Short mmCIF file of C-alpha atoms in Angstrom, two decimals:
data_model
loop_
_atom_site.label_atom_id
_atom_site.label_comp_id
_atom_site.label_asym_id
_atom_site.label_seq_id
_atom_site.Cartn_x
_atom_site.Cartn_y
_atom_site.Cartn_z
CA MET A 27 -26.04 -5.39 -79.37
CA ALA A 28 -29.53 -6.23 -79.22
CA SER A 29 -31.59 -7.13 -76.50
CA LEU A 30 -33.23 -10.88 -76.26
CA SER A 31 -35.82 -12.55 -73.78
CA ALA A 32 -36.28 -15.88 -72.48
CA VAL A 33 -38.71 -17.84 -70.67
CA ALA A 34 -38.01 -20.96 -68.94
CA LEU A 35 -40.55 -23.58 -68.41
CA VAL A 36 -39.91 -25.64 -65.41
CA CYS A 37 -41.99 -29.09 -65.59
CA THR A 38 -40.58 -30.17 -62.18
CA LEU A 39 -44.00 -32.06 -60.15
CA LYS A 40 -43.24 -30.22 -57.31
CA LYS A 41 -44.94 -27.33 -56.19
CA SER A 42 -43.48 -23.48 -54.88
CA PRO A 43 -41.81 -23.40 -53.00
CA ALA A 44 -40.66 -26.36 -52.99
CA GLU A 45 -36.84 -26.60 -54.21
CA SER A 46 -36.62 -28.17 -57.59
CA SER A 47 -33.49 -29.77 -59.35
CA SER A 48 -35.16 -29.00 -62.75
CA ASP A 49 -35.61 -25.20 -61.25
CA ARG A 50 -32.18 -25.05 -60.23
CA ILE A 51 -31.01 -25.90 -63.72
CA ALA A 52 -33.37 -23.43 -65.23
CA ARG A 53 -31.73 -20.38 -63.23
CA GLN A 54 -28.25 -21.62 -64.18
CA LEU A 55 -29.05 -21.39 -67.45
CA LEU A 56 -30.71 -17.94 -67.04
CA ASP A 57 -27.52 -16.81 -65.10
CA GLU A 58 -25.46 -17.84 -68.50
CA LEU A 59 -27.53 -16.33 -70.41
CA THR A 60 -27.56 -12.67 -68.95
CA ALA A 61 -23.58 -12.57 -69.84
CA HIS A 62 -25.31 -12.51 -73.17
CA GLU A 63 -27.59 -9.49 -72.19
CA VAL A 64 -30.53 -11.58 -72.19
CA SER A 65 -32.89 -11.27 -69.50
CA GLY A 66 -35.24 -14.36 -68.88
CA GLU A 67 -37.97 -15.66 -65.86
CA VAL A 68 -39.18 -18.60 -64.55
CA ILE A 69 -42.53 -20.53 -65.06
CA ARG A 70 -42.97 -23.12 -62.81
CA VAL A 71 -45.83 -24.99 -64.57
CA VAL A 72 -47.31 -27.19 -62.13
CA ASP A 73 -47.76 -23.78 -60.06
CA HIS A 74 -50.57 -22.72 -62.76
CA ASP A 75 -53.91 -24.82 -63.65
CA ILE A 76 -53.09 -25.97 -67.18
CA ARG A 77 -56.39 -27.86 -68.69
CA PRO A 78 -55.58 -30.78 -71.06
CA GLY A 79 -55.92 -30.54 -74.79
CA VAL A 80 -54.34 -29.54 -77.65
CA SER A 81 -55.80 -25.91 -78.21
CA ALA A 82 -54.73 -22.25 -77.10
CA ASP A 83 -57.03 -22.03 -74.81
CA GLU A 84 -58.92 -24.98 -73.12
CA GLY A 85 -61.58 -22.65 -71.26
CA ASP A 86 -63.18 -23.27 -67.59
CA GLY A 87 -60.20 -21.18 -65.81
CA ASP A 88 -57.31 -22.50 -67.91
CA GLN A 89 -54.40 -20.62 -67.28
CA TRP A 90 -52.40 -21.99 -70.32
CA PRO A 91 -53.39 -18.69 -72.08
CA ASP A 92 -51.23 -16.68 -69.66
CA ILE A 93 -48.05 -18.88 -69.77
CA ARG A 94 -48.64 -19.46 -74.09
CA ALA A 95 -48.12 -15.46 -74.04
CA ARG A 96 -44.97 -15.31 -72.45
CA VAL A 97 -43.64 -17.80 -74.10
CA ALA A 98 -44.50 -16.01 -77.43
CA ALA A 99 -43.21 -12.74 -75.92
CA ALA A 100 -40.02 -14.21 -75.68
CA ASP A 101 -36.92 -15.34 -78.07
CA ILE A 102 -35.40 -18.55 -75.97
CA LEU A 103 -37.54 -20.80 -74.53
CA LEU A 104 -35.81 -23.16 -72.04
CA PHE A 105 -37.64 -26.78 -71.60
CA CYS A 106 -36.85 -27.88 -68.53
CA THR A 107 -37.61 -31.45 -66.88
CA PRO A 108 -37.14 -34.14 -64.50
CA THR A 109 -36.67 -37.99 -65.18
CA TRP A 110 -39.29 -40.12 -64.18
CA LEU A 111 -39.51 -43.82 -65.10
CA GLY A 112 -37.00 -42.50 -67.79
CA HIS A 113 -39.11 -39.92 -69.66
CA MET A 114 -39.94 -36.45 -69.15
CA SER A 115 -42.18 -35.46 -66.55
CA SER A 116 -46.16 -35.33 -67.16
CA VAL A 117 -45.88 -31.88 -66.46
CA ALA A 118 -43.33 -31.74 -69.41
CA GLN A 119 -45.52 -33.78 -71.82
CA ARG A 120 -48.66 -31.71 -70.67
CA ALA A 121 -46.40 -28.42 -71.62
CA LEU A 122 -45.68 -30.22 -75.11
CA GLU A 123 -49.22 -31.21 -75.75
CA ARG A 124 -50.08 -27.10 -75.20
CA LEU A 125 -47.51 -25.83 -77.02
CA ASP A 126 -48.87 -28.07 -80.24
CA ALA A 127 -51.86 -25.58 -80.56
CA GLU A 128 -49.08 -22.97 -82.76
CA LEU A 129 -49.00 -25.88 -85.34
CA SER A 130 -51.87 -23.80 -86.51
CA GLU A 131 -50.79 -20.19 -85.51
CA THR A 132 -48.94 -17.54 -88.12
CA ASP A 133 -47.46 -14.37 -88.26
CA GLU A 134 -48.14 -11.49 -90.63
CA ALA A 135 -46.10 -13.18 -93.49
CA GLY A 136 -47.83 -15.98 -92.75
CA ARG A 137 -44.97 -17.99 -91.73
CA PRO A 138 -45.62 -20.42 -88.32
CA ALA A 139 -46.01 -18.81 -85.07
CA MET A 140 -43.03 -20.18 -83.67
CA PHE A 141 -40.77 -19.44 -86.20
CA GLY A 142 -37.67 -17.36 -85.57
CA LYS A 143 -37.13 -18.60 -81.70
CA VAL A 144 -35.10 -20.60 -80.31
CA ALA A 145 -35.31 -23.64 -78.19
CA VAL A 146 -32.95 -25.39 -75.22
CA ALA A 147 -33.73 -28.63 -73.01
CA ALA A 148 -32.38 -28.84 -69.45
CA VAL A 149 -32.79 -32.64 -67.97
CA VAL A 150 -31.88 -33.56 -64.49
CA GLY A 151 -32.20 -36.98 -63.13
CA ASN A 152 -30.81 -39.45 -60.58
CA GLU A 153 -31.50 -42.62 -62.93
CA ASP A 154 -30.82 -42.64 -66.98
CA GLY A 155 -33.01 -41.66 -69.72
CA ALA A 156 -32.01 -37.69 -70.43
CA HIS A 157 -30.69 -38.44 -74.56
CA LYS A 158 -34.22 -40.17 -75.16
CA ILE A 159 -35.79 -37.18 -73.55
CA VAL A 160 -33.84 -34.77 -75.02
CA ALA A 161 -34.52 -35.87 -78.39
CA ASP A 162 -38.17 -36.26 -77.59
CA VAL A 163 -38.19 -32.67 -76.78
CA PHE A 164 -36.42 -31.33 -79.50
CA GLN A 165 -38.43 -33.27 -82.24
CA GLY A 166 -41.61 -32.30 -80.70
CA LEU A 167 -40.22 -28.34 -80.33
CA ASN A 168 -39.02 -28.26 -83.89
CA ASP A 169 -42.16 -29.44 -85.57
CA ILE A 170 -43.78 -26.50 -83.61
CA GLY A 171 -41.56 -24.33 -85.36
CA PHE A 172 -38.65 -23.85 -82.73
CA THR A 173 -34.95 -23.87 -84.01
CA VAL A 174 -32.69 -26.03 -82.01
CA PRO A 175 -28.79 -24.45 -81.54
CA ALA A 176 -26.02 -26.18 -82.07
CA GLN A 177 -25.02 -28.48 -78.24
CA GLY A 178 -28.09 -26.73 -77.38
CA ALA A 179 -29.06 -28.96 -74.25
CA THR A 180 -27.76 -30.00 -71.32
CA TYR A 181 -28.65 -32.19 -68.73
CA TRP A 182 -27.33 -34.59 -65.19
CA ASN A 183 -27.64 -37.46 -64.38
CA GLY A 184 -26.93 -38.80 -61.09
CA GLU A 185 -25.11 -41.94 -60.14
CA ALA A 186 -27.78 -45.49 -60.57
CA MET A 187 -30.03 -45.99 -58.03
CA SER A 188 -27.96 -43.45 -55.65
CA GLY A 189 -30.98 -41.10 -54.84
CA VAL A 190 -28.67 -38.33 -55.05
CA ASP A 191 -30.59 -35.02 -57.18
CA TYR A 192 -29.17 -32.29 -58.89
CA LEU A 193 -30.18 -30.09 -55.87
CA ASP A 194 -28.08 -32.19 -53.55
CA LEU A 195 -24.79 -31.45 -54.84
CA GLU A 196 -22.35 -29.08 -53.23
CA ARG A 197 -21.52 -27.67 -56.67
CA THR A 198 -21.88 -27.88 -60.02
CA PRO A 199 -20.04 -30.52 -61.98
CA ASP A 200 -17.36 -28.92 -64.24
CA ALA A 201 -18.60 -31.04 -67.27
CA VAL A 202 -22.65 -29.34 -66.48
CA ALA A 203 -21.77 -25.71 -65.68
CA SER A 204 -19.66 -25.90 -69.38
CA THR A 205 -22.16 -27.51 -71.13
CA ASN A 206 -24.66 -24.62 -69.99
CA SER A 207 -22.54 -21.60 -70.95
CA THR A 208 -22.49 -23.54 -74.33
CA ALA A 209 -26.08 -23.73 -74.57
CA ALA A 210 -26.63 -20.44 -73.21
CA ARG A 211 -24.02 -18.99 -76.05
CA ASN A 212 -25.34 -20.64 -78.55
CA ALA A 213 -29.06 -19.85 -77.89
CA ALA A 214 -28.11 -16.22 -77.57
CA HIS A 215 -25.83 -16.46 -80.67
CA LEU A 216 -28.40 -17.39 -82.87
CA ALA A 217 -31.25 -15.94 -81.62
CA ARG A 218 -29.89 -12.70 -82.53
CA LEU A 219 -29.06 -14.02 -86.00
CA LEU A 220 -32.70 -15.07 -85.98
CA GLN A 221 -34.28 -11.51 -85.20
CA THR A 222 -32.12 -10.07 -87.60
CA THR A 223 -32.36 -12.37 -90.58
CA GLN A 224 -36.27 -14.16 -90.18
CA TYR A 225 -36.50 -17.49 -92.36
CA PRO A 226 -38.13 -16.66 -95.63
CA ALA A 227 -42.23 -17.26 -95.86
CA GLY A 228 -43.65 -19.35 -98.17
#
C-alpha cells in the first residue's frame, strides 16, 4: 500500500500552547488516518505571521510560503475551524484567501497544482453553523482544485447557549467518532486512487 501524507490547517484563534477544540478534532482525524498508513502533521495557522492577500508570497516576513509548501507536499488537507457568529474563523478565511493563489499554479502537465489532492473539513463550536461553514470551505477548496471525498466532513455543535466546548467533553460522542472514522477512511481511499490515476490534463 502506497504511503500518503496529510497536513491539518488548524484555524483556531488561540495561539499555542492554549488548548483548542479545533486542534483536538484535527488530531483525532490524524489518528484515524494512521490506520490507513497516512502520516500527518498539524499546523496551527495563528502561530504564524500570515499576511493578508491572495498571492503565494506577500513578502515582508510573510510566513505563508512555508505553510503553502507543506500543503503542496501533502496528499490530504484537513481544514479545521471553530464556529464564530455562525461563520468560520477569520483565520480560516485568511487561509482560504491565501490558498486562492493556487488557482494560477499548474503542474508539469498543465493541470491546476492542487488537482489530485483531497480535502476534509472539520468544524467545532458551541453554536450552530457547521453545515454552512462546510459548504463554504468545500466550495472554496473545490474551486482551488481539491477533491472532496464522500462524507468528507465532520463536526460537533454543542447545545445552544450552553458554553460547553468540544475540549470540555470527557469522551468523544459516538456519532462524531464514527464520522471522523468515515471521513478519514474515505479520504485515504480517494487519495490513493488519485495518486494512481491523476486527473487528465486539458
